[in-house]
GROMACS .gro file of C-alpha atoms in nm:
model
  489
    1MET     CA    1   1.859  -0.009   1.751
    2ARG     CA    2   1.586   0.159   1.958
    3LEU     CA    3   1.345   0.326   1.717
    4ASP     CA    4   1.204   0.671   1.781
    5ALA     CA    5   0.826   0.650   1.799
    6ASP     CA    6   0.795   1.008   1.673
    7ASP     CA    7   0.951   0.911   1.339
    8TRP     CA    8   0.699   0.633   1.280
    9ALA     CA    9   0.379   0.774   1.427
   10VAL     CA   10   0.426   1.088   1.216
   11SER     CA   11   0.707   1.168   0.970
   12GLY     CA   12   1.070   1.184   1.075
   13GLY     CA   13   1.233   1.177   0.735
   14THR     CA   14   1.485   0.926   0.610
   15GLY     CA   15   1.714   0.931   0.913
   16ALA     CA   16   1.902   0.652   1.091
   17GLY     CA   17   1.592   0.467   1.209
   18TRP     CA   18   1.437   0.473   0.863
   19ARG     CA   19   1.756   0.345   0.703
   20ALA     CA   20   1.790   0.067   0.960
   21VAL     CA   21   1.438  -0.061   0.890
   22MET     CA   22   1.485  -0.036   0.512
   23ASP     CA   23   1.817  -0.223   0.541
   24LEU     CA   24   1.653  -0.496   0.747
   25ARG     CA   25   1.382  -0.542   0.486
   26GLY     CA   26   1.653  -0.563   0.222
   27ARG     CA   27   1.835  -0.833   0.414
   28HIS     CA   28   1.511  -1.031   0.449
   29ALA     CA   29   1.451  -1.002   0.074
   30LEU     CA   30   1.806  -1.112  -0.003
   31ALA     CA   31   1.762  -1.422   0.217
   32ARG     CA   32   1.443  -1.503   0.029
   33VAL     CA   33   1.617  -1.469  -0.310
   34LYS     CA   34   1.890  -1.705  -0.186
   35ALA     CA   35   1.623  -1.954  -0.083
   36ALA     CA   36   1.468  -1.926  -0.429
   37ALA     CA   37   1.808  -1.995  -0.589
   38ALA     CA   38   1.856  -2.299  -0.365
   39ALA     CA   39   1.511  -2.430  -0.458
   40LEU     CA   40   1.589  -2.403  -0.829
   41ALA     CA   41   1.925  -2.579  -0.785
   42ARG     CA   42   1.766  -2.851  -0.577
   43SER     CA   43   1.450  -2.941  -0.765
   44GLY     CA   44   1.396  -2.715  -1.063
   45PRO     CA   45   1.367  -2.856  -1.418
   46ALA     CA   46   1.705  -2.895  -1.587
   47GLU     CA   47   1.622  -2.661  -1.875
   48THR     CA   48   1.507  -2.388  -1.636
   49ARG     CA   49   1.828  -2.425  -1.435
   50ARG     CA   50   2.030  -2.393  -1.755
   51ARG     CA   51   1.847  -2.077  -1.867
   52CYS     CA   52   1.797  -1.901  -1.537
   53ALA     CA   53   2.069  -2.001  -1.291
   54GLU     CA   54   2.313  -1.749  -1.441
   55GLY     CA   55   2.078  -1.461  -1.373
   56LEU     CA   56   2.037  -1.566  -1.011
   57ARG     CA   57   2.412  -1.607  -0.975
   58ARG     CA   58   2.478  -1.258  -1.113
   59PHE     CA   59   2.214  -1.104  -0.891
   60LEU     CA   60   2.361  -1.262  -0.580
   61ALA     CA   61   2.727  -1.206  -0.670
   62LYS     CA   62   2.765  -0.830  -0.617
   63ASP     CA   63   2.641  -0.600  -0.340
   64THR     CA   64   2.581  -0.260  -0.494
   65PRO     CA   65   2.367   0.046  -0.408
   66GLU     CA   66   2.135  -0.041  -0.699
   67ARG     CA   67   2.080  -0.395  -0.569
   68ARG     CA   68   2.022  -0.274  -0.213
   69ARG     CA   69   1.764  -0.032  -0.342
   70MET     CA   70   1.596  -0.305  -0.542
   71LEU     CA   71   1.589  -0.541  -0.246
   72GLY     CA   72   1.462  -0.273  -0.011
   73SER     CA   73   1.183  -0.114  -0.214
   74ASP     CA   74   1.119  -0.272  -0.554
   75PRO     CA   75   0.756  -0.387  -0.557
   76ALA     CA   76   0.800  -0.620  -0.859
   77LEU     CA   77   1.067  -0.816  -0.671
   78ASP     CA   78   0.850  -0.816  -0.359
   79TYR     CA   79   0.562  -0.967  -0.558
   80TRP     CA   80   0.789  -1.216  -0.737
   81LEU     CA   81   0.900  -1.349  -0.396
   82HIS     CA   82   0.540  -1.358  -0.275
   83LEU     CA   83   0.433  -1.563  -0.579
   84ARG     CA   84   0.724  -1.803  -0.547
   85GLU     CA   85   0.661  -1.871  -0.179
   86ARG     CA   86   0.289  -1.912  -0.228
   87HIS     CA   87   0.285  -2.115  -0.549
   88PHE     CA   88   0.596  -2.329  -0.512
   89ALA     CA   89   0.550  -2.415  -0.145
   90GLY     CA   90   0.253  -2.646  -0.196
   91ASP     CA   91   0.177  -2.883  -0.482
   92PRO     CA   92   0.461  -2.929  -0.731
   93ALA     CA   93   0.460  -2.659  -0.996
   94THR     CA   94   0.468  -2.752  -1.362
   95PRO     CA   95   0.788  -2.714  -1.566
   96GLU     CA   96   0.615  -2.426  -1.750
   97ASP     CA   97   0.554  -2.248  -1.419
   98TRP     CA   98   0.918  -2.291  -1.317
   99ASP     CA   99   1.035  -2.157  -1.651
  100LEU     CA  100   0.803  -1.854  -1.648
  101HIS     CA  101   0.868  -1.763  -1.289
  102TYR     CA  102   1.245  -1.792  -1.291
  103GLY     CA  103   1.252  -1.644  -1.641
  104LEU     CA  104   1.077  -1.337  -1.503
  105PHE     CA  105   1.339  -1.312  -1.232
  106ALA     CA  106   1.611  -1.266  -1.495
  107ALA     CA  107   1.470  -0.917  -1.558
  108PHE     CA  108   1.606  -0.807  -1.219
  109PRO     CA  109   1.978  -0.874  -1.282
  110LEU     CA  110   1.926  -0.752  -1.640
  111SER     CA  111   1.794  -0.422  -1.506
  112LEU     CA  112   2.077  -0.388  -1.255
  113CYS     CA  113   2.325  -0.443  -1.537
  114TRP     CA  114   2.147  -0.173  -1.742
  115GLN     CA  115   2.144   0.073  -1.451
  116ARG     CA  116   2.516   0.020  -1.382
  117ARG     CA  117   2.601   0.056  -1.754
  118GLU     CA  118   2.772  -0.286  -1.756
  119LYS     CA  119   2.772  -0.563  -2.015
  120GLY     CA  120   2.578  -0.886  -1.978
  121VAL     CA  121   2.373  -1.149  -2.151
  122PHE     CA  122   2.056  -1.286  -1.988
  123GLU     CA  123   1.809  -1.558  -2.080
  124ALA     CA  124   1.468  -1.445  -1.956
  125SER     CA  125   1.099  -1.496  -2.024
  126LEU     CA  126   0.853  -1.244  -2.159
  127ASP     CA  127   0.566  -1.198  -1.916
  128PRO     CA  128   0.223  -1.341  -2.006
  129ASP     CA  129   0.141  -1.012  -2.183
  130GLY     CA  130   0.453  -1.042  -2.401
  131ARG     CA  131   0.653  -0.770  -2.226
  132LEU     CA  132   1.007  -0.746  -2.095
  133HIS     CA  133   1.029  -0.490  -1.813
  134LEU     CA  134   1.342  -0.344  -1.659
  135PRO     CA  135   1.239  -0.328  -1.288
  136GLY     CA  136   1.347  -0.015  -1.107
  137THR     CA  137   1.335   0.186  -1.431
  138PRO     CA  138   1.046   0.327  -1.637
  139TYR     CA  139   1.141   0.117  -1.940
  140SER     CA  140   0.987  -0.187  -2.105
  141LEU     CA  141   0.976  -0.365  -2.443
  142GLY     CA  142   0.645  -0.507  -2.564
  143PHE     CA  143   0.639  -0.789  -2.818
  144GLY     CA  144   0.262  -0.837  -2.814
  145ALA     CA  145   0.041  -1.073  -2.616
  146ALA     CA  146   0.078  -1.344  -2.879
  147ASN     CA  147   0.441  -1.382  -2.764
  148GLY     CA  148   0.355  -1.405  -2.393
  149ARG     CA  149   0.574  -1.641  -2.185
  150ARG     CA  150   0.820  -1.695  -2.470
  151PRO     CA  151   1.197  -1.714  -2.401
  152VAL     CA  152   1.393  -1.399  -2.480
  153LYS     CA  153   1.768  -1.349  -2.492
  154ALA     CA  154   1.869  -0.997  -2.383
  155SER     CA  155   2.215  -0.840  -2.422
  156VAL     CA  156   2.307  -0.526  -2.232
  157ALA     CA  157   2.586  -0.282  -2.314
  158PRO     CA  158   2.654   0.064  -2.167
  159GLY     CA  159   2.460   0.244  -2.441
  160PHE     CA  160   2.198  -0.001  -2.565
  161LEU     CA  161   1.997  -0.318  -2.511
  162THR     CA  162   1.902  -0.590  -2.761
  163ALA     CA  163   1.631  -0.852  -2.714
  164ALA     CA  164   1.591  -1.157  -2.937
  165VAL     CA  165   1.282  -1.379  -2.951
  166ALA     CA  166   1.304  -1.687  -3.171
  167GLY     CA  167   1.148  -1.629  -3.514
  168LEU     CA  168   1.141  -1.247  -3.476
  169PRO     CA  169   1.391  -0.980  -3.579
  170VAL     CA  170   1.618  -0.855  -3.300
  171ALA     CA  171   1.487  -0.553  -3.111
  172ARG     CA  172   1.752  -0.290  -3.039
  173ALA     CA  173   1.703   0.009  -2.812
  174THR     CA  174   1.937   0.285  -2.703
  175ARG     CA  175   1.893   0.484  -2.385
  176ALA     CA  176   1.795   0.786  -2.589
  177ALA     CA  177   1.530   0.582  -2.775
  178PHE     CA  178   1.376   0.465  -2.447
  179GLU     CA  179   1.372   0.820  -2.314
  180ALA     CA  180   1.209   0.954  -2.629
  181ALA     CA  181   0.946   0.677  -2.644
  182GLY     CA  182   0.723   0.814  -2.370
  183PRO     CA  183   0.407   0.636  -2.253
  184GLY     CA  184   0.276   0.617  -2.608
  185GLY     CA  185   0.562   0.393  -2.714
  186ALA     CA  186   0.793   0.382  -3.014
  187ALA     CA  187   0.875   0.103  -3.258
  188ALA     CA  188   1.205  -0.086  -3.231
  189GLY     CA  189   1.190  -0.371  -3.480
  190PRO     CA  190   0.937  -0.625  -3.354
  191ALA     CA  191   0.904  -0.455  -3.015
  192THR     CA  192   0.744  -0.138  -2.883
  193LEU     CA  193   0.961   0.065  -2.647
  194ARG     CA  194   0.784   0.237  -2.359
  195ARG     CA  195   0.886   0.485  -2.094
  196ALA     CA  196   0.628   0.513  -1.819
  197PRO     CA  197   0.548   0.871  -1.711
  198SER     CA  198   0.721   0.998  -1.401
  199ALA     CA  199   0.555   1.161  -1.099
  200ALA     CA  200   0.888   1.220  -0.917
  201PRO     CA  201   1.245   1.099  -0.958
  202GLY     CA  202   1.227   0.719  -0.927
  203LEU     CA  203   0.846   0.716  -0.900
  204VAL     CA  204   0.645   0.623  -1.211
  205SER     CA  205   0.290   0.551  -1.317
  206GLU     CA  206   0.264   0.192  -1.440
  207HIS     CA  207  -0.031  -0.019  -1.556
  208LEU     CA  208   0.135  -0.268  -1.796
  209SER     CA  209   0.373  -0.462  -1.570
  210TRP     CA  210   0.233  -0.812  -1.522
  211LEU     CA  211   0.421  -0.867  -1.193
  212LEU     CA  212   0.242  -0.560  -1.054
  213ASN     CA  213  -0.094  -0.588  -1.227
  214HIS     CA  214  -0.142  -0.951  -1.121
  215GLY     CA  215  -0.147  -0.846  -0.757
  216VAL     CA  216  -0.400  -0.561  -0.797
  217VAL     CA  217  -0.729  -0.722  -0.700
  218MET     CA  218  -0.935  -0.433  -0.561
  219HIS     CA  219  -1.141  -0.164  -0.741
  220GLY     CA  220  -1.031  -0.251  -1.096
  221LEU     CA  221  -0.712  -0.166  -1.288
  222ASP     CA  222  -0.733   0.119  -1.533
  223HIS     CA  223  -0.548   0.131  -1.867
  224PRO     CA  224  -0.553   0.501  -1.955
  225ALA     CA  225  -0.449   0.637  -2.293
  226PRO     CA  226  -0.103   0.798  -2.295
  227ALA     CA  227  -0.233   1.154  -2.257
  228ALA     CA  228  -0.463   1.052  -1.969
  229GLU     CA  229  -0.180   0.864  -1.798
  230GLU     CA  230   0.048   1.168  -1.822
  231LYS     CA  231  -0.229   1.380  -1.666
  232PHE     CA  232  -0.270   1.118  -1.390
  233ALA     CA  233   0.103   1.138  -1.316
  234SER     CA  234   0.107   1.519  -1.332
  235VAL     CA  235  -0.158   1.560  -1.060
  236ILE     CA  236   0.038   1.321  -0.837
  237ALA     CA  237   0.353   1.520  -0.910
  238ALA     CA  238   0.172   1.840  -0.803
  239ALA     CA  239   0.054   1.669  -0.483
  240LEU     CA  240   0.409   1.561  -0.404
  241GLU     CA  241   0.538   1.913  -0.467
  242GLN     CA  242   0.281   2.047  -0.224
  243MET     CA  243   0.383   1.783   0.026
  244ALA     CA  244   0.752   1.873  -0.009
  245ALA     CA  245   0.673   2.233   0.084
  246GLN     CA  246   0.446   2.148   0.379
  247ASP     CA  247   0.616   1.837   0.522
  248PRO     CA  248   0.964   1.768   0.381
  249GLY     CA  249   1.012   1.464   0.608
  250LEU     CA  250   0.695   1.297   0.482
  251HIS     CA  251   0.788   1.375   0.123
  252ALA     CA  252   1.135   1.227   0.168
  253GLU     CA  253   0.992   0.905   0.315
  254MET     CA  254   0.723   0.870   0.052
  255THR     CA  255   0.954   0.920  -0.246
  256GLU     CA  256   1.214   0.688  -0.090
  257LEU     CA  257   0.974   0.398  -0.041
  258THR     CA  258   0.711   0.440  -0.311
  259ARG     CA  259   0.829   0.331  -0.655
  260VAL     CA  260   0.506   0.291  -0.853
  261VAL     CA  261   0.159   0.444  -0.864
  262VAL     CA  262  -0.095   0.225  -1.042
  263PRO     CA  263  -0.409   0.388  -1.192
  264LEU     CA  264  -0.742   0.239  -1.085
  265ARG     CA  265  -1.078   0.283  -1.255
  266THR     CA  266  -1.273   0.579  -1.121
  267SER     CA  267  -1.565   0.478  -0.901
  268ASP     CA  268  -1.922   0.569  -0.989
  269THR     CA  269  -2.010   0.614  -0.622
  270MET     CA  270  -1.693   0.749  -0.454
  271ALA     CA  271  -1.472   1.049  -0.519
  272SER     CA  272  -1.163   0.830  -0.503
  273VAL     CA  273  -1.069   0.467  -0.458
  274SER     CA  274  -0.729   0.335  -0.354
  275SER     CA  275  -0.549   0.028  -0.226
  276SER     CA  276  -0.205  -0.102  -0.129
  277TYR     CA  277  -0.076  -0.453  -0.061
  278VAL     CA  278   0.163  -0.620   0.182
  279SER     CA  279   0.286  -0.834  -0.109
  280MET     CA  280   0.381  -0.525  -0.314
  281ARG     CA  281   0.549  -0.281  -0.083
  282GLY     CA  282   0.634   0.027  -0.283
  283VAL     CA  283   0.309   0.034  -0.487
  284ILE     CA  284   0.017   0.270  -0.427
  285CYS     CA  285  -0.295   0.212  -0.638
  286LEU     CA  286  -0.540   0.500  -0.679
  287SER     CA  287  -0.795   0.641  -0.918
  288HIS     CA  288  -0.740   0.966  -1.106
  289ALA     CA  289  -0.868   1.293  -0.961
  290ASP     CA  290  -0.809   1.648  -1.079
  291SER     CA  291  -0.794   1.765  -0.717
  292VAL     CA  292  -0.436   1.793  -0.591
  293ILE     CA  293  -0.542   1.790  -0.228
  294LEU     CA  294  -0.755   1.476  -0.279
  295GLN     CA  295  -0.464   1.293  -0.442
  296ALA     CA  296  -0.231   1.407  -0.162
  297GLU     CA  297  -0.478   1.275   0.094
  298THR     CA  298  -0.502   0.939  -0.084
  299LEU     CA  299  -0.127   0.908  -0.126
  300ILE     CA  300  -0.065   0.978   0.243
  301HIS     CA  301  -0.328   0.729   0.353
  302GLU     CA  302  -0.188   0.443   0.146
  303PHE     CA  303   0.173   0.539   0.216
  304CYS     CA  304   0.106   0.516   0.589
  305HIS     CA  305  -0.003   0.155   0.539
  306GLN     CA  306   0.318   0.091   0.342
  307LYS     CA  307   0.527   0.254   0.613
  308MET     CA  308   0.359   0.045   0.882
  309ASN     CA  309   0.430  -0.271   0.681
  310GLN     CA  310   0.797  -0.177   0.694
  311LEU     CA  311   0.782  -0.110   1.069
  312LEU     CA  312   0.605  -0.438   1.146
  313GLU     CA  313   0.910  -0.626   1.019
  314VAL     CA  314   1.093  -0.483   1.323
  315ASP     CA  315   0.826  -0.464   1.593
  316PRO     CA  316   0.471  -0.610   1.580
  317LEU     CA  317   0.338  -0.336   1.814
  318LEU     CA  318   0.102  -0.594   1.968
  319GLU     CA  319   0.204  -0.884   2.190
  320PRO     CA  320   0.143  -1.226   2.035
  321GLY     CA  321  -0.193  -1.399   2.061
  322GLN     CA  322  -0.424  -1.110   1.972
  323GLY     CA  323  -0.459  -1.159   1.598
  324GLY     CA  324  -0.796  -1.334   1.615
  325GLN     CA  325  -0.978  -1.074   1.825
  326VAL     CA  326  -1.213  -0.840   1.639
  327PHE     CA  327  -1.361  -0.509   1.744
  328TYR     CA  328  -1.585  -0.227   1.627
  329SER     CA  329  -1.441  -0.033   1.336
  330PRO     CA  330  -1.520   0.339   1.322
  331TRP     CA  331  -1.467   0.336   0.944
  332ARG     CA  332  -1.652   0.028   0.831
  333LYS     CA  333  -1.961  -0.176   0.906
  334ASP     CA  334  -1.762  -0.500   0.951
  335ALA     CA  335  -1.539  -0.581   1.246
  336ARG     CA  336  -1.165  -0.511   1.245
  337ARG     CA  337  -0.868  -0.657   1.429
  338LEU     CA  338  -0.659  -0.455   1.668
  339ARG     CA  339  -0.380  -0.433   1.413
  340GLY     CA  340  -0.625  -0.287   1.161
  341LEU     CA  341  -0.744  -0.028   1.411
  342LEU     CA  342  -0.385   0.082   1.467
  343LEU     CA  343  -0.313   0.102   1.096
  344GLY     CA  344  -0.633   0.293   1.033
  345ALA     CA  345  -0.574   0.545   1.314
  346HIS     CA  346  -0.216   0.597   1.197
  347ALA     CA  347  -0.326   0.667   0.840
  348PHE     CA  348  -0.619   0.892   0.917
  349ILE     CA  349  -0.438   1.099   1.182
  350ASN     CA  350  -0.155   1.166   0.936
  351VAL     CA  351  -0.408   1.255   0.664
  352ALA     CA  352  -0.588   1.493   0.899
  353SER     CA  353  -0.260   1.652   1.005
  354HIS     CA  354  -0.162   1.713   0.641
  355LEU     CA  355  -0.503   1.852   0.547
  356LEU     CA  356  -0.486   2.099   0.837
  357LYS     CA  357  -0.148   2.224   0.714
  358ALA     CA  358  -0.285   2.257   0.361
  359LEU     CA  359  -0.593   2.447   0.482
  360SER     CA  360  -0.375   2.681   0.688
  361ARG     CA  361  -0.124   2.759   0.412
  362GLU     CA  362  -0.314   2.740   0.085
  363GLY     CA  363  -0.550   3.007  -0.042
  364TYR     CA  364  -0.863   2.798  -0.069
  365ARG     CA  365  -1.193   2.970  -0.132
  366ARG     CA  366  -1.439   2.919   0.150
  367GLU     CA  367  -1.650   2.669  -0.044
  368GLU     CA  368  -1.338   2.470  -0.138
  369SER     CA  369  -1.231   2.434   0.226
  370VAL     CA  370  -1.557   2.278   0.351
  371ASP     CA  371  -1.493   1.922   0.232
  372PRO     CA  372  -1.136   1.909   0.376
  373MET     CA  373  -1.261   2.049   0.707
  374VAL     CA  374  -1.539   1.789   0.726
  375ASN     CA  375  -1.281   1.521   0.647
  376VAL     CA  376  -1.045   1.635   0.924
  377ALA     CA  377  -1.322   1.661   1.184
  378LEU     CA  378  -1.468   1.317   1.101
  379ARG     CA  379  -1.126   1.149   1.093
  380ALA     CA  380  -1.048   1.294   1.435
  381GLU     CA  381  -1.365   1.143   1.582
  382GLN     CA  382  -1.303   0.804   1.420
  383SER     CA  383  -0.933   0.786   1.508
  384GLU     CA  384  -0.996   0.874   1.872
  385ASP     CA  385  -1.255   0.595   1.890
  386ALA     CA  386  -1.005   0.346   1.741
  387LEU     CA  387  -0.724   0.452   1.975
  388ARG     CA  388  -0.958   0.422   2.272
  389THR     CA  389  -1.037   0.062   2.176
  390VAL     CA  390  -0.666  -0.016   2.142
  391ALA     CA  391  -0.595   0.145   2.479
  392ALA     CA  392  -0.873  -0.058   2.646
  393TYR     CA  393  -0.820  -0.400   2.494
  394ALA     CA  394  -0.470  -0.437   2.348
  395ASP     CA  395  -0.152  -0.570   2.508
  396LEU     CA  396   0.115  -0.356   2.344
  397THR     CA  397   0.485  -0.410   2.307
  398GLU     CA  398   0.713  -0.149   2.465
  399PHE     CA  399   0.752   0.026   2.130
  400GLY     CA  400   0.381  -0.020   2.058
  401ALA     CA  401   0.298   0.174   2.374
  402ARG     CA  402   0.531   0.458   2.275
  403PHE     CA  403   0.393   0.455   1.921
  404THR     CA  404   0.027   0.481   2.029
  405GLY     CA  405   0.118   0.747   2.282
  406ARG     CA  406   0.266   0.956   2.004
  407LEU     CA  407  -0.047   0.904   1.794
  408TRP     CA  408  -0.257   1.037   2.083
  409ARG     CA  409  -0.044   1.353   2.097
  410GLU     CA  410  -0.071   1.407   1.724
  411LEU     CA  411  -0.448   1.359   1.745
  412MET     CA  412  -0.468   1.627   2.012
  413THR     CA  413  -0.264   1.859   1.791
  414VAL     CA  414  -0.518   1.799   1.517
  415ARG     CA  415  -0.804   1.876   1.756
  416HIS     CA  416  -0.634   2.202   1.858
  417GLY     CA  417  -0.599   2.289   1.491
  418MET     CA  418  -0.972   2.234   1.439
  419SER     CA  419  -1.066   2.502   1.691
  420TRP     CA  420  -1.133   2.760   1.416
  421PHE     CA  421  -1.370   2.527   1.224
  422PRO     CA  422  -1.739   2.632   1.220
  423PRO     CA  423  -1.921   2.476   1.519
  424ALA     CA  424  -2.197   2.343   1.295
  425LEU     CA  425  -1.940   2.155   1.088
  426LEU     CA  426  -1.786   1.997   1.400
  427GLU     CA  427  -2.129   1.896   1.521
  428GLU     CA  428  -2.206   1.737   1.184
  429ALA     CA  429  -1.890   1.524   1.211
  430ARG     CA  430  -1.977   1.418   1.565
  431ALA     CA  431  -2.331   1.323   1.460
  432THR     CA  432  -2.207   1.125   1.161
  433HIS     CA  433  -1.965   0.933   1.378
  434ALA     CA  434  -2.227   0.877   1.650
  435ALA     CA  435  -2.472   0.737   1.398
  436HIS     CA  436  -2.218   0.486   1.270
  437ARG     CA  437  -2.121   0.385   1.623
  438GLY     CA  438  -2.485   0.345   1.719
  439ALA     CA  439  -2.539   0.109   1.428
  440TRP     CA  440  -2.226  -0.106   1.459
  441ALA     CA  441  -2.087  -0.093   1.815
  442LEU     CA  442  -2.218  -0.236   2.139
  443PRO     CA  443  -2.300   0.069   2.348
  444GLY     CA  444  -2.017   0.198   2.563
  445THR     CA  445  -1.768  -0.062   2.443
  446GLY     CA  446  -1.514  -0.123   2.164
  447LEU     CA  447  -1.696  -0.442   2.063
  448HIS     CA  448  -1.855  -0.494   1.724
  449ARG     CA  449  -2.232  -0.522   1.701
  450PRO     CA  450  -2.324  -0.779   1.435
  451GLU     CA  451  -2.579  -0.691   1.171
  452GLY     CA  452  -2.928  -0.783   1.285
  453PHE     CA  453  -2.827  -0.787   1.653
  454ALA     CA  454  -3.114  -0.732   1.896
  455ASP     CA  455  -3.106  -0.737   2.275
  456ARG     CA  456  -3.406  -0.958   2.363
  457VAL     CA  457  -3.348  -0.969   2.737
  458GLY     CA  458  -3.626  -0.810   2.940
  459ARG     CA  459  -3.508  -0.565   3.209
  460ALA     CA  460  -3.653  -0.512   3.554
  461PRO     CA  461  -3.836  -0.175   3.570
  462PHE     CA  462  -3.656   0.090   3.766
  463LEU     CA  463  -3.761   0.430   3.631
  464THR     CA  464  -4.137   0.457   3.582
  465PRO     CA  465  -4.386   0.208   3.726
  466GLY     CA  466  -4.513  -0.017   3.453
  467GLU     CA  467  -4.215   0.049   3.221
  468SER     CA  468  -4.040  -0.261   3.086
  469GLY     CA  469  -3.692  -0.114   3.102
  470ALA     CA  470  -3.580  -0.295   2.784
  471VAL     CA  471  -3.285  -0.102   2.648
  472GLU     CA  472  -3.279  -0.268   2.305
  473GLY     CA  473  -3.498  -0.490   2.094
  474THR     CA  474  -3.820  -0.459   1.901
  475PRO     CA  475  -4.162  -0.323   2.017
  476GLU     CA  476  -4.287  -0.681   2.030
  477ASP     CA  477  -4.014  -0.763   2.282
  478GLY     CA  478  -4.138  -0.488   2.510
  479ALA     CA  479  -4.504  -0.601   2.478
  480GLU     CA  480  -4.408  -0.958   2.568
  481ALA     CA  481  -4.223  -0.834   2.877
  482ASP     CA  482  -4.522  -0.625   2.989
  483ALA     CA  483  -4.753  -0.926   2.943
  484ALA     CA  484  -4.523  -1.143   3.152
  485LYS     CA  485  -4.527  -0.888   3.435
  486LYS     CA  486  -4.908  -0.871   3.439
  487GLU     CA  487  -4.920  -1.249   3.472
  488GLY     CA  488  -4.687  -1.230   3.770
  489ALA     CA  489  -4.393  -1.392   3.592
   0.00000   0.00000   0.00000
């Protein structure tokens, strides 16, 4: 189908185009699971095949709404596929690796069985931290790190789940027991039941799932105490409520795609840190902040990257052959590829648009509104610079051209909305951006200026007699040029 650029450059809600892209991602994930099943049947250790083939068979046997949702947006499954394709595609994996990896997969059909209130028996593996998670739900059973990687036999019935690890009593948990456990946990025989705190229906805070934690490599994972984790989730819930009132389409998209928020350690030098990963679509990692508007800003920024990762499965936006080119980045001191400039502009324009709506509708005191206004004004300068580089240097696909055109219109809407900002504040944003550009861009271009760059080429004088005309370089360069002229060089 022909996608509407408006829905992807800004927020169009979960309409036909959104559903088509989500369905396509789900079909891609299903094909990858089938490839994993074929690999196990073809070359996996016999014991692993015996234990784990049934779980794969059950997962692939029935197309249900729960499975489609898991294939389309479950980050644990996304990361499981990423690990399998990265680790099993090269040197032969050990039998222990096969057993752990495919044993972890058994949690997915187990969870589907639990969600559908069906009966089933699954042979799985505890993760390296000794936990059995039910992906797509807030529930897990922890047997302690000493039992990491051990086989576990789980039985599911409509009202309860049992999990047996050799040498330990059987753990038995009802749905009510899981619900009552909360993030602090509750004892169930040898296991601790846990229900991760919720920030919205289907969206939880999670910091104990190995399949998710293993992929978090930036800024440092946080392990908050239960009360702190509930506070972390409550601020995100408030940010989402604000978003629902100001931009229902954006809220619908975010809560449809995002399944997990992962707490990161608070930075000593920055108000907030965050990250997201192509290998874990559906996860947003961010540090705690008491400010609802700051958490909303961070969520939108990382969600936009997640949304673009979905879109790029359908259209790359850029014609092939441009992946190796690097350009000046308005946000960083290192160079960025064209794709990164597009992703950055998309995220920051959407953040600026949301902040403008919040500033217009919320009753902020004057001193509270300064930081958001500075943020909007600076992001407008930076995003316009990035879009100008894309316009000058990129070969766009047909949809890519429509997409960037819509970003330009949204940027102009943001600039119109900034017209009531104090002039001194706008000038401060322009000066901040100009200083960064002066340090890291070749003048007048979209090209990156490497650290330590100096233009050592002497110029012919053309303004004042006796002037060297050197436009860059050190004072010594100019002196050398003047000396050369006096000698008639």
